[in-house]
Short mmCIF file of C-alpha atoms and ligand atoms in Angstrom, two decimals:
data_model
loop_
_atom_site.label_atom_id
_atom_site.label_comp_id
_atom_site.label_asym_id
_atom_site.label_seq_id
_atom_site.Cartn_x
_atom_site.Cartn_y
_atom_site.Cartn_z
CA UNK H 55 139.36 132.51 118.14
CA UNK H 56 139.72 129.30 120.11
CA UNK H 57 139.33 126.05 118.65
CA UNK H 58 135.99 124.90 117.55
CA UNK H 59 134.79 122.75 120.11
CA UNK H 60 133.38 119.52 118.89
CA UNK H 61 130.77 116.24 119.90
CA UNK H 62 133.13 113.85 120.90
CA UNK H 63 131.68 110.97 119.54
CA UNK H 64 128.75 109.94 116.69
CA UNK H 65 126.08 109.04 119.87
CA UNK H 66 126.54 111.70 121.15
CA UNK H 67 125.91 114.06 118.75
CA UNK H 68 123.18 112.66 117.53
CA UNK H 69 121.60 112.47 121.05
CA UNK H 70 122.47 116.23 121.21
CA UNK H 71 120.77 116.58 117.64
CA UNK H 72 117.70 113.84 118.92
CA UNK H 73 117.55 116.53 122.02
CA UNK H 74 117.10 119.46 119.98
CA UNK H 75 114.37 117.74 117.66
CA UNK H 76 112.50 115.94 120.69
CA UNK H 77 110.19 118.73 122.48
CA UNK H 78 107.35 120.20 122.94
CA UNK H 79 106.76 119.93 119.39
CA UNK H 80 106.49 115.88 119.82
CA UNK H 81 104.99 115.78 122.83
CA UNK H 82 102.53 118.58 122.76
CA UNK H 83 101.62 119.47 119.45
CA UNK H 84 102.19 116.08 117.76
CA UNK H 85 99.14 114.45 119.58
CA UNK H 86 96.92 116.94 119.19
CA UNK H 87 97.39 117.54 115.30
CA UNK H 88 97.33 114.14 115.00
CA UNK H 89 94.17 114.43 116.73
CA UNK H 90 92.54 116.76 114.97
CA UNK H 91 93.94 115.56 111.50
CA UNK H 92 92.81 112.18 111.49
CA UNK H 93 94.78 110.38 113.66
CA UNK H 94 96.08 107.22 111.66
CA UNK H 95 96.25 109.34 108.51
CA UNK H 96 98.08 112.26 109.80
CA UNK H 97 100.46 109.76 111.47
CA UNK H 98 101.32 108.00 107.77
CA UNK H 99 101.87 111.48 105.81
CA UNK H 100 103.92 112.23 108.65
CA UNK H 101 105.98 108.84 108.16
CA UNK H 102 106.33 109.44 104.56
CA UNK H 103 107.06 113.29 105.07
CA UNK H 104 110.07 112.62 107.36
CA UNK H 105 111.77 109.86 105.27
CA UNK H 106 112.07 112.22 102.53
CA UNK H 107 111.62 116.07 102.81
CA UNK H 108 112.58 115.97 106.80
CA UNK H 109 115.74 114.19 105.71
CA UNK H 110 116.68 116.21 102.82
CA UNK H 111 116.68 119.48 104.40
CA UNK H 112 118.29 118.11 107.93
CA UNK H 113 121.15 116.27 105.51
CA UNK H 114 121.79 119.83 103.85
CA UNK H 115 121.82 121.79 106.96
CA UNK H 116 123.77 119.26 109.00
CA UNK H 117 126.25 119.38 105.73
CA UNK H 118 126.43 122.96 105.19
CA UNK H 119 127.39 122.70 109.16
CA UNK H 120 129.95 120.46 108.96
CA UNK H 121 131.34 121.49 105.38
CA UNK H 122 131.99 125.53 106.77
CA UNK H 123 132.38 124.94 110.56
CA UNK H 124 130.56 127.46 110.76
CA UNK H 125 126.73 128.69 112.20
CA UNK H 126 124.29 130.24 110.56
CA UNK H 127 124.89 133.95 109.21
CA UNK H 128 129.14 132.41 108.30
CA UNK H 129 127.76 129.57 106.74
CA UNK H 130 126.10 130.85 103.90
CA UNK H 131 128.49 133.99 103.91
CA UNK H 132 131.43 131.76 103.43
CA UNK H 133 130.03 130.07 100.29
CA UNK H 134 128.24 132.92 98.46
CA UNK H 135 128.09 136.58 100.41
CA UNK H 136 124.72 137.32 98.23
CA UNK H 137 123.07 134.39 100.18
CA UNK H 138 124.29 135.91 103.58
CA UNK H 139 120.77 136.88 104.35
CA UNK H 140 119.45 133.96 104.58
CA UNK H 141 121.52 132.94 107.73
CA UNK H 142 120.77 136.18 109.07
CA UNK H 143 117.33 135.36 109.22
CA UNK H 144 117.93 131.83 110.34
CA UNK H 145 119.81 133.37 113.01
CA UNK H 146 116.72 135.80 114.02
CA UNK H 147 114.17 132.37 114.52
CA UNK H 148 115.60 131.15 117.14
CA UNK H 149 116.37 134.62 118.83
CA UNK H 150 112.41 134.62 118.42
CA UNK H 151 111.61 131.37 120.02
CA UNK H 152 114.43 130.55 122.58
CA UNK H 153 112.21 133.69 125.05
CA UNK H 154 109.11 132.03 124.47
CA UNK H 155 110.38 128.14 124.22
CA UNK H 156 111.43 129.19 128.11
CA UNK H 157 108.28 130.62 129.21
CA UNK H 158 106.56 127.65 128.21
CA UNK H 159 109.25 125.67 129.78
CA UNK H 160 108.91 127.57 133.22
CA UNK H 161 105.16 126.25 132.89
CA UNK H 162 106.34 122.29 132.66
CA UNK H 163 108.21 122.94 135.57
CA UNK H 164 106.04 124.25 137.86
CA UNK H 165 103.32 121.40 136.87
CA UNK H 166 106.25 119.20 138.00
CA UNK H 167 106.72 120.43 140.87
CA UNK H 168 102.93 120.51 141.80
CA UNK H 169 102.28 116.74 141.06
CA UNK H 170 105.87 115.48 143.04
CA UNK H 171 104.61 118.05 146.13
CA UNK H 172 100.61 115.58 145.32
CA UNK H 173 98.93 118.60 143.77
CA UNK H 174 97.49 116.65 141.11
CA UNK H 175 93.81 117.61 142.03
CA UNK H 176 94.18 120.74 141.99
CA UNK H 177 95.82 120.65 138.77
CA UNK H 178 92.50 118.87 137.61
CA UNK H 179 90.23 122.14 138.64
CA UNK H 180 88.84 123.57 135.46
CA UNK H 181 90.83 127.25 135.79
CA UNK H 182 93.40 126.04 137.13
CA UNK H 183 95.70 126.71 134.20
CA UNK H 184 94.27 129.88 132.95
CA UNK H 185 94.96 131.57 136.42
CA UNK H 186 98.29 130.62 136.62
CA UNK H 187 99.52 131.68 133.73
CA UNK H 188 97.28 135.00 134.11
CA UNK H 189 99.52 136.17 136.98
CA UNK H 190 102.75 138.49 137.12
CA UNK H 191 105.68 136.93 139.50
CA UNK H 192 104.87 132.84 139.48
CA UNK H 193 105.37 132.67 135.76
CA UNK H 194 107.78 134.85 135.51
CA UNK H 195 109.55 133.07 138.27
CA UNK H 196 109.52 129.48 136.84
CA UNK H 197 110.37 131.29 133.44
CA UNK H 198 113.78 132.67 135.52
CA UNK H 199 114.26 129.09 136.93
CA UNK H 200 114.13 127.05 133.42
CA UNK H 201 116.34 129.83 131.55
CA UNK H 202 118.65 129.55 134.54
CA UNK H 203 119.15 125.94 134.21
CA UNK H 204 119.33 125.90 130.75
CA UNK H 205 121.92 128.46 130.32
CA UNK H 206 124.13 126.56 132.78
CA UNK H 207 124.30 123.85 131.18
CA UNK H 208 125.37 126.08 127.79
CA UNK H 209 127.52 127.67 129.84
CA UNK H 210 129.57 124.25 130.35
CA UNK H 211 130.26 123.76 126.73
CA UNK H 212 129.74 121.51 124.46
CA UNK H 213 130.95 117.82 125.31
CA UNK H 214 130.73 119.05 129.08
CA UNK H 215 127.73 120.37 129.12
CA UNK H 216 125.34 119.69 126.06
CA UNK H 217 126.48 116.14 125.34
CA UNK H 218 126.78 114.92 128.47
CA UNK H 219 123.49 115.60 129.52
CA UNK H 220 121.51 114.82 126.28
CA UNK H 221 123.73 111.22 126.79
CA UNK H 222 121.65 110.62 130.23
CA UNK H 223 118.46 112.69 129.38
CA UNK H 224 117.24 111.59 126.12
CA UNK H 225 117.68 107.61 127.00
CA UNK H 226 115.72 108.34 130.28
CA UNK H 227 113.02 110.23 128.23
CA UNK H 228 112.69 106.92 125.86
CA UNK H 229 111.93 104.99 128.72
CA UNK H 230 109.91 107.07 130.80
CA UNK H 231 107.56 107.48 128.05
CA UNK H 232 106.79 103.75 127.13
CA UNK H 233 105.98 102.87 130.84
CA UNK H 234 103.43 105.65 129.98
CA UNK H 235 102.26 104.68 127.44
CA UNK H 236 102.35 101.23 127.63
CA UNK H 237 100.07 101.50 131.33
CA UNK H 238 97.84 104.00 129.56
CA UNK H 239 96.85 101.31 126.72
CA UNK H 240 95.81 99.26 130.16
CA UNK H 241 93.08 101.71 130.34
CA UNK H 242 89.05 100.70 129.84
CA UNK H 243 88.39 101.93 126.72
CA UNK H 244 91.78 103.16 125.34
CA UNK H 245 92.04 100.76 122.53
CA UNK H 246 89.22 102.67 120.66
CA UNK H 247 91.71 105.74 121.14
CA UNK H 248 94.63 102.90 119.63
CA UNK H 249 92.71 102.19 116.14
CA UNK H 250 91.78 105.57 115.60
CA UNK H 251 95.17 106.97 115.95
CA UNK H 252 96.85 104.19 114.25
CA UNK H 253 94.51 103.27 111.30
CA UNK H 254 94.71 105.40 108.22
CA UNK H 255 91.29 106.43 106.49
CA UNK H 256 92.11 107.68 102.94
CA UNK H 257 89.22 109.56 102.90
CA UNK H 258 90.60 111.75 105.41
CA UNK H 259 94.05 112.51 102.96
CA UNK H 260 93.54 116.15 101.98
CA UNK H 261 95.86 119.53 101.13
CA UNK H 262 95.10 120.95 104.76
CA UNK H 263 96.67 117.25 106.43
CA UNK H 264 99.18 117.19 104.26
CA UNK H 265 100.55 120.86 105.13
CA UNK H 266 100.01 120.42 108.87
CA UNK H 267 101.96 117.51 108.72
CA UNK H 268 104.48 119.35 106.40
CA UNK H 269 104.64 122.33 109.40
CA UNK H 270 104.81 119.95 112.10
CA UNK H 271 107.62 118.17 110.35
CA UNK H 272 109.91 121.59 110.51
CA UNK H 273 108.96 122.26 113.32
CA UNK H 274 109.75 119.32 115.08
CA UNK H 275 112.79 118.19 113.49
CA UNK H 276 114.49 121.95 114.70
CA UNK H 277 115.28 122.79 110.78
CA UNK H 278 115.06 126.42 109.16
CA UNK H 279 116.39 128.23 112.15
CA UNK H 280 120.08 127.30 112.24
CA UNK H 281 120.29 124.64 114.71
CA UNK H 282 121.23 121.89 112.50
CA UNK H 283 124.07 123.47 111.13
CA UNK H 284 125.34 125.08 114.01
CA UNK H 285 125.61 121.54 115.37
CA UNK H 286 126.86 120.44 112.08
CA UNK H 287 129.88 122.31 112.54
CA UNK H 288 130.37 120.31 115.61
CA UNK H 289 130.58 116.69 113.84
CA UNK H 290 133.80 114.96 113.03
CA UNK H 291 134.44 114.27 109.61
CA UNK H 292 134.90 110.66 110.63
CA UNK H 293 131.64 110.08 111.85
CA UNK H 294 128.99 109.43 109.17
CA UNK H 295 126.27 111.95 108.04
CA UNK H 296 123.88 110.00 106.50
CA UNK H 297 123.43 107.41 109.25
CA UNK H 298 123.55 110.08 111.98
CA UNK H 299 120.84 111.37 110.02
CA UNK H 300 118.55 108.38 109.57
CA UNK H 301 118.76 107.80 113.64
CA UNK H 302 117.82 111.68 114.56
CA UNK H 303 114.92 111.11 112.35
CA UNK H 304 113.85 108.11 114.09
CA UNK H 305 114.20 109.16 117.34
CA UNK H 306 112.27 112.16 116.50
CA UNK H 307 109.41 110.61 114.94
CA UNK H 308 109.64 107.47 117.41
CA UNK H 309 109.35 110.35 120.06
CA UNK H 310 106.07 111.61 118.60
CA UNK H 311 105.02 108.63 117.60
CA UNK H 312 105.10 107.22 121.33
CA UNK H 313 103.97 110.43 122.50
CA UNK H 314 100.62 110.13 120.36
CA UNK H 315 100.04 106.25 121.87
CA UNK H 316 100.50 108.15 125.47
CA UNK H 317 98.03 110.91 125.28
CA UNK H 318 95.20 110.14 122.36
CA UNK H 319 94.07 106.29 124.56
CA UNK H 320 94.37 107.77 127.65
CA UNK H 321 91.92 110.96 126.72
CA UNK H 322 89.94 108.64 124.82
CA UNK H 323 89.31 106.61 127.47
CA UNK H 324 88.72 109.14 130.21
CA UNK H 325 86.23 111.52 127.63
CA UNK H 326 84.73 108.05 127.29
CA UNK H 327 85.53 107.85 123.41
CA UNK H 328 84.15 111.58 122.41
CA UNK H 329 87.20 113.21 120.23
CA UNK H 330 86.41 116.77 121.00
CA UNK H 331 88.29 116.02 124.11
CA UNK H 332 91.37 115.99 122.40
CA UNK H 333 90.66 119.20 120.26
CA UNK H 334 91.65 121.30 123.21
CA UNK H 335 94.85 122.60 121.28
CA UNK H 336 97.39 123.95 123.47
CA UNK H 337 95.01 123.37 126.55
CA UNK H 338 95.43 119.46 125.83
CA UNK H 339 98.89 119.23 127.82
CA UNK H 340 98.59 121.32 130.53
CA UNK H 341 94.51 121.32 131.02
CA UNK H 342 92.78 118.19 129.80
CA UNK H 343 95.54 115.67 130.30
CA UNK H 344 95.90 116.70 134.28
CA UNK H 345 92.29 115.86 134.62
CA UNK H 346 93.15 112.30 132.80
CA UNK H 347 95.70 112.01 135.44
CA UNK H 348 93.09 112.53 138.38
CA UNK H 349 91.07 110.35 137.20
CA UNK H 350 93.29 107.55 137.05
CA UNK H 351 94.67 105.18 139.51
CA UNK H 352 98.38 106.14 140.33
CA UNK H 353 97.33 109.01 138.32
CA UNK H 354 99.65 111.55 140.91
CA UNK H 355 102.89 109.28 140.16
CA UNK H 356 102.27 108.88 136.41
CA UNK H 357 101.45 113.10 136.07
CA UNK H 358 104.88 113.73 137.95
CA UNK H 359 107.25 111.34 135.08
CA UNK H 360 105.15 112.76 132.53
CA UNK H 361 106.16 116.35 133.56
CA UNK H 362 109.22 115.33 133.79
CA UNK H 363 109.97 113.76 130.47
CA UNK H 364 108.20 116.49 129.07
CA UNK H 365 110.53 118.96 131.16
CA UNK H 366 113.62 116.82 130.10
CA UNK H 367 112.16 117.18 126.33
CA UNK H 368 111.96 121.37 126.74
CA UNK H 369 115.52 121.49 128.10
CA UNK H 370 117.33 119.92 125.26
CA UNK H 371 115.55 121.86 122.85
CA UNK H 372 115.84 125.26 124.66
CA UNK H 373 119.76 124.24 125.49
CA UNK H 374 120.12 123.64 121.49
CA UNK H 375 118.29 127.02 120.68
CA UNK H 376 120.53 128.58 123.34
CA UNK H 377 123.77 127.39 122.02
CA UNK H 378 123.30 128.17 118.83
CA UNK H 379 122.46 131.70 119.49
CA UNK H 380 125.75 132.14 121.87
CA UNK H 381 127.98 130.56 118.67
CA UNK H 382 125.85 133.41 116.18
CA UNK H 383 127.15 136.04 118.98
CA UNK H 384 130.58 134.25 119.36
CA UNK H 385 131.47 133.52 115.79
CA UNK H 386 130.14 137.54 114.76
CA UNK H 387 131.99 139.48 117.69
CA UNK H 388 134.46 136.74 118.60
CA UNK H 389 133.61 137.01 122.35
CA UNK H 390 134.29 134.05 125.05
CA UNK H 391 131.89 131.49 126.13
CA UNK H 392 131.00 132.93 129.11
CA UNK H 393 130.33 136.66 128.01
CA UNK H 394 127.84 135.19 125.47
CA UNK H 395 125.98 133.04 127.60
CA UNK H 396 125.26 135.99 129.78
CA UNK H 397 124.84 138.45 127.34
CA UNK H 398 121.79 135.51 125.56
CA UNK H 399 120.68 134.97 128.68
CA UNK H 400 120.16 138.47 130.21
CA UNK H 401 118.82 139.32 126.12
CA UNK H 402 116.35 136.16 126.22
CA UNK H 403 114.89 137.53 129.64
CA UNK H 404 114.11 141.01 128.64
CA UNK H 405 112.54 139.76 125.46
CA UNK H 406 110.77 136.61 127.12
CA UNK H 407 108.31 139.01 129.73
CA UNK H 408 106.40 140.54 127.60
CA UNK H 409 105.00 136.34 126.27
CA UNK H 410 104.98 135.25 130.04
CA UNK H 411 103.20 138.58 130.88
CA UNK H 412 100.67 138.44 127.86
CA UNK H 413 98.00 136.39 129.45
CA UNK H 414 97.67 138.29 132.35
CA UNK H 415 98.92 141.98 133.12
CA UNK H 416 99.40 142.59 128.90
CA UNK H 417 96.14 140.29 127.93
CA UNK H 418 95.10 143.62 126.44
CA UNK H 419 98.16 143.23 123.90
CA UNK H 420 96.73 141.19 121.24
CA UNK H 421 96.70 141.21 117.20
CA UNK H 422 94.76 138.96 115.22
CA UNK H 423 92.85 137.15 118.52
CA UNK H 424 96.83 135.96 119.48
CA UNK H 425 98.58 136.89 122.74
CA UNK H 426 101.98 137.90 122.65
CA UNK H 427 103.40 134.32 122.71
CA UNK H 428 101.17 133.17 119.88
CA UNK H 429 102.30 135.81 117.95
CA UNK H 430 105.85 135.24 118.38
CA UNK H 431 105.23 131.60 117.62
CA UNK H 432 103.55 132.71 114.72
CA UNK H 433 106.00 134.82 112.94
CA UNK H 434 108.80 132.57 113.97
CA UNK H 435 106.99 129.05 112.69
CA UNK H 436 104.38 129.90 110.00
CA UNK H 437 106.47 132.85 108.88
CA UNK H 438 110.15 133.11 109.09
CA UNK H 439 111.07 129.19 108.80
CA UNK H 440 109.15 128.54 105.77
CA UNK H 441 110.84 131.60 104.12
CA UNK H 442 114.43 130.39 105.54
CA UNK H 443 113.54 126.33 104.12
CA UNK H 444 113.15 127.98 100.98
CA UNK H 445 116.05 130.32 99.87
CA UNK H 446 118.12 127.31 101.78
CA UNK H 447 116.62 124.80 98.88
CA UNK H 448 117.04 127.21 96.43
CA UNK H 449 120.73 128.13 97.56
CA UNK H 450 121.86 124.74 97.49
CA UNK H 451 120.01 123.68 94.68
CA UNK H 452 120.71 126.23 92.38
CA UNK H 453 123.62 128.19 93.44
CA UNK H 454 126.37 125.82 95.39
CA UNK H 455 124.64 122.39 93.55
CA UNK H 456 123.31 120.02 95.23
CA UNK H 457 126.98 118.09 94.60
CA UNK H 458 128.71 120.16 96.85
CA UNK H 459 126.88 118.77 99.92
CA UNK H 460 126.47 115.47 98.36
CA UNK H 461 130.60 115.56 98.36
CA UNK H 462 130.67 116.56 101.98
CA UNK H 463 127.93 113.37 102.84
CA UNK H 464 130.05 111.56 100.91
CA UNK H 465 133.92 112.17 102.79
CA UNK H 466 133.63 109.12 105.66
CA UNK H 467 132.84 106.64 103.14
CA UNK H 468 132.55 108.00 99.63
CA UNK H 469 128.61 106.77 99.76
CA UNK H 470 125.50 108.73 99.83
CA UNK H 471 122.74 106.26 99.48
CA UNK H 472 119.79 108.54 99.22
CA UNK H 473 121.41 110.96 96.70
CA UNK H 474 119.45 110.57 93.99
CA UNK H 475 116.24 111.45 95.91
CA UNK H 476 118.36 114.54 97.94
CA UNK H 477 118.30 116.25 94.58
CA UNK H 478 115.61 116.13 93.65
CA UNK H 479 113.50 117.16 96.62
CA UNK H 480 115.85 120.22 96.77
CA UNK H 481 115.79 121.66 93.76
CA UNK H 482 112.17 121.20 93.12
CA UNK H 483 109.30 119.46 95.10
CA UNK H 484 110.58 121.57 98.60
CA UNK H 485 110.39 125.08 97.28
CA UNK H 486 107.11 124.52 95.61
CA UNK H 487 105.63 122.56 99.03
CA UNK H 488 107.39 125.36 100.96
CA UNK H 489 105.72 128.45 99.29
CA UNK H 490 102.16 126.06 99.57
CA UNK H 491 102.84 126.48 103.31
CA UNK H 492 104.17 130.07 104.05
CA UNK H 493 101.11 130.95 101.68
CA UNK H 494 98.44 128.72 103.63
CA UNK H 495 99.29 129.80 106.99
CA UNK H 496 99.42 133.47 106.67
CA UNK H 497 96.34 133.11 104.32
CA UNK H 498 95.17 131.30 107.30
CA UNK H 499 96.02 133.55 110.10
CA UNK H 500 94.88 136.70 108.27
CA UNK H 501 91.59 135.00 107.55
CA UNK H 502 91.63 135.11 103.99
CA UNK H 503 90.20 131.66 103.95
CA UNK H 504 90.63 128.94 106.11
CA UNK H 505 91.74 125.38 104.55
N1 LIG L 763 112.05 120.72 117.70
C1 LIG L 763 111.57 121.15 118.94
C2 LIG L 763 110.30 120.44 119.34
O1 LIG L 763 109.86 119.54 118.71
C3 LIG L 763 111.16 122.55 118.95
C4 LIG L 763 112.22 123.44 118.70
C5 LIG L 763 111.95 124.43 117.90
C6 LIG L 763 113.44 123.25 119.25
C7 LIG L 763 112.89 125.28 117.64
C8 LIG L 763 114.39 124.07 118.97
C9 LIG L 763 114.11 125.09 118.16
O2 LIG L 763 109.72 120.83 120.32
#
C-alpha cells in the first residue's frame, strides 16, 4: 500500500477537522434547537457540553487515529479484534449520511444559484420550497452537481485537495458570517431576538435540553462515525493533540454560536418578535429565512453569501464524510485513490435517489410520518452514533485504558492537561449520558412518550 498520506501542517488539519465539524449541523439545526430549547439556556449547556464530553470523545477518536494510522473498522481491529465491530459500524454512519448530506447539499446550491441569478422573491413564495424538492430531475440534478464537486476535490488527495481548500474555505466562511450577522443585529427589533438567545433562564434547564444539546453536540462535532479518526491517522506526531483539539472545538461552537446571532434577530425581527417563527424546523433555512431575506433591504445580496457560506459549510463536511469512506474502501481492499473515489461516488448516487426522490415521486414511502431522508437521518443520528459513542467509551475505558490514549496525547510534549477529567468522562458519565440518549430518541420516535 502506498504511503499514508498526511496534513501537512497543524492549521491545516485542524481547518480540515473545523471543515468536517462546521455544517449544516451549525448552521441549520443549531439555531433552530436553540430556538426551540430556550435560546440562552440551550446555548450555555451547549458551552459546558463541548468543553467536556465533546472534547473527550473527539481527543479519543482523534488519538485512536493517530495512535493506529489507521480508519475506522483497522483501528479498533488493530488493538483488540473483539472490538472490530464497532468500527464496522462507525464505518456504516457515514455510508448512511454522505447520500443524504449531498441531497441536501444539491438544495443549498440551487438556492445559491437562484439569489446570485435575483430570484430572491420567488424564493420568498410560500411553496416555493415544497415544490422543488417534490420534483424528479432538478433535485436530482443539483444532488449530481454537489456530489460531483465534492468528489473532485477527494479525488485530489489529501494536502492537494482537502487541505487546501478547507485553508481558503473555512476562513472565508468566518468572515462571511459576521458581516451577517453583525448587519442583521442592525435590524428594528432584532435585539429582542439578541437577549433571548443569549440570556439563560434556569427555569428552562430540563432532561429534554440537556439531551438535545447532548445530540446536537455529536452531531455537530462529526464524532461516532469515524471521521475523527480517519483524520487522526493523518496528523503528525509533532503537531499537538490537545491544542488541535481545543481550536476544532472552538471553531465549531464559534460557528454555531455566530450562526444562532445570524438567524434567531433577524427572524425575530421580521415575525415582529413572535417565536413560533423560528419553530419551523428544517423549513427555517430554506423557507422562513428566504422570506427574512425579501423583506430586508439588500436582502438579494445578503441571501446569495448566506447560501454560500452555508454551501461552503456542506462541502467540507460532505468532502470529510467522503474521504473517510474512500480510506474504509482503500485500507479493506487496498485499491488506489482513484478507483475508490469512483466506486463511493457511483455507490453514494445509487443510494442518495431514493432521499432526493422521497418528497416527490416516493412521498408514498414513509415509516413513522418520516420520508426517506428523515429516516436515514434517523437511524444514522439518533440510532447508530449513540450506539458507536458508547462501545467507543467503553472500549477505551475499559479494555485498552484510558492511559493508552492519554500516552499517545501525551508524545509531542509529554503533557495532557485535561487528563484527569478525560477519564473520567470515559469510563463513566458518557456511557450512562449515551444510553439516556439512544433510549430518549427512539422512545421518542416510536412514540412511546415524548420528553
Ligand atoms: N458535523 C457536520 C455538521 O455540523 C455534520 C456532519 C455529520 C458532517 C456527519 C460529517 C459527518 O453539519
Amino acid at each position: 500500500m502506498s504511503k499514508r498520506s498526511n496534513f501537512s501542517s497543524k492549521i491545516g488539519f485542524v481547518l480540515a477537522a473545523s471543515g468536517s465539524a462546521v455544517g449544516l449541523g451549525n448552521i441549520w439545526r443549531f439555531p433552530y434547537l436553540a430556538a426551540r430549547y430556550g435560546g440562552g439556556t440551550f446555548l450555555l449547556i451547549y458551552l459546558i457540553l463541548a468543553v467536556t464530553f465533546g472534547f473527550t470523545l473527539m481527543t479519543a477518536e482523534i488519538a485512536l487515529g493517530r495512535k493506529t494510522g489507521l480508519s475506522a473498522i483497522g483501528a479498533f481491529k488493530s488493538l483488540d479484534k473483539r472490538y472490530s465491530f464497532v468500527g464496522v459500524l462507525a464505518a456504516i454512519v457515514p455510508i448512511i449520511i454522505f447520500p443524504y448530506y449531498s441531497v441536501i447539499g444539491g438544495w443549498v446550491v440551487k438556492y445559491f444559484s437562484v439569489f446570485i441569478t435575483g430570484g430572491v422573491n420567488a424564493t420568498a413564495a410560500d411553496d416555493y420550497f415544497t415544490s422543488f424538492i417534490g420534483g424528479t430531475f432538478e433535485p436530482l440534478g443539483w444532488f449530481l452537481l454537489f456530489m460531483a464537486v465534492t468528489a473532485v476535490i477527494v479525488l485530489c488527495g489529501v494536502e492537494k485537495g482537502i487541505e487546501k481548500v478547507s485553508k481558503i474555505m473555512m476562513p472565508v466562511l468566518v468572515v462571511l458570517t459576521i458581516i451577517i450577522a453583525i448587519y442583521g443585529l442592525t435590524l428594528d427589533g432584532a435585539m429582542e431576538g439578541l437577549a433571548y438567545y443569549v440570556k439563560p433562564h434556569m427555569s428552562d434547564v430540563s432532561v429534554k435540553t440537556i439531551l438535545a444539546a447532548m445530540g446536537q453536540l455529536f452531531y455537530s462535532m462529526s464524532l461516532a462515525m469515524g471521521i475523527m479518526i480517519t483524520y487522526g491517522s493523518y496528523m503528525k506526531k509533532e503537531d499537538n493533540l490537545e491544542s488541535s483539539v481545543r481550536q476544532i472545538e472552538l471553531f465549531d461552537t464559534g460557528i454555531a454560536f455566530l450562526a444562532g446571532l445570524m438567524i434567531i434577530p433577524a427572524v425575530f425581527a421580521f415575525s415582529g418578535g413572535d417565536r413560533s417563527a423560528l419553530n419551523a424546523g428544517p423549513g427555517l433555512m430554506f423557507m422562513t429565512l428566504p422570506k427574512v431575506f425579501a423583506s430586508m433591504k439588500f436582502g438579494g445580496v445578503i441571501g446569495t453569501i448566506f447560501f454560500l457560506l452555508v454551501f461552503f459549510a456542506a462541502l467540507t463536511s460532505a468532502i470529510s464524510l467522503m474521504e473517510t469512506i474512500v480510506s474504509i474502501f482503500r485500507d479493506k481492499f487496498h485499491w488506489g485513490r482513484r478507483n475508490a473515489c469512483i466506486f463511493v461516488a457511483v455507490l453514494s448516487l445509487i443510494l442518495g435517489i431514493p432521499s432526493s426522490l422521497g418528497f416527490g415521486p416516493l412521498g408514498f414511502i414513509s415509516w413513522m410520518g418520516m420520508s426517506v431522508l428523515d429516516i436515514m437521518d434517523f437511524v444514522s443520528n439518533s440510532v447508530l452514533m449513540p450506539i458507536v459513542a458508547f462501545f467507543t467509551c467503553i472500549f477505551v475505558g475499559f479494555i485498552i485504558k484510558p492511559k493508552t490514549l492519554a500516552d499517545e496525547v501525551k508524545v509531542t510534549d509529554g503533557k495532557f492537561k485535561a487528563e484527569k477529567m478525560f477519564n473520567v468522562i470515559i469510563k463513566w458519565v458518557a456511557p450512562i449520558f449515551l444510553v439516556l440518549i439512544l433510549g430518549s430518541s427512539v422512545a421518542n420516535a416510536l412514540g412511546i412518550f415524548k420528553i
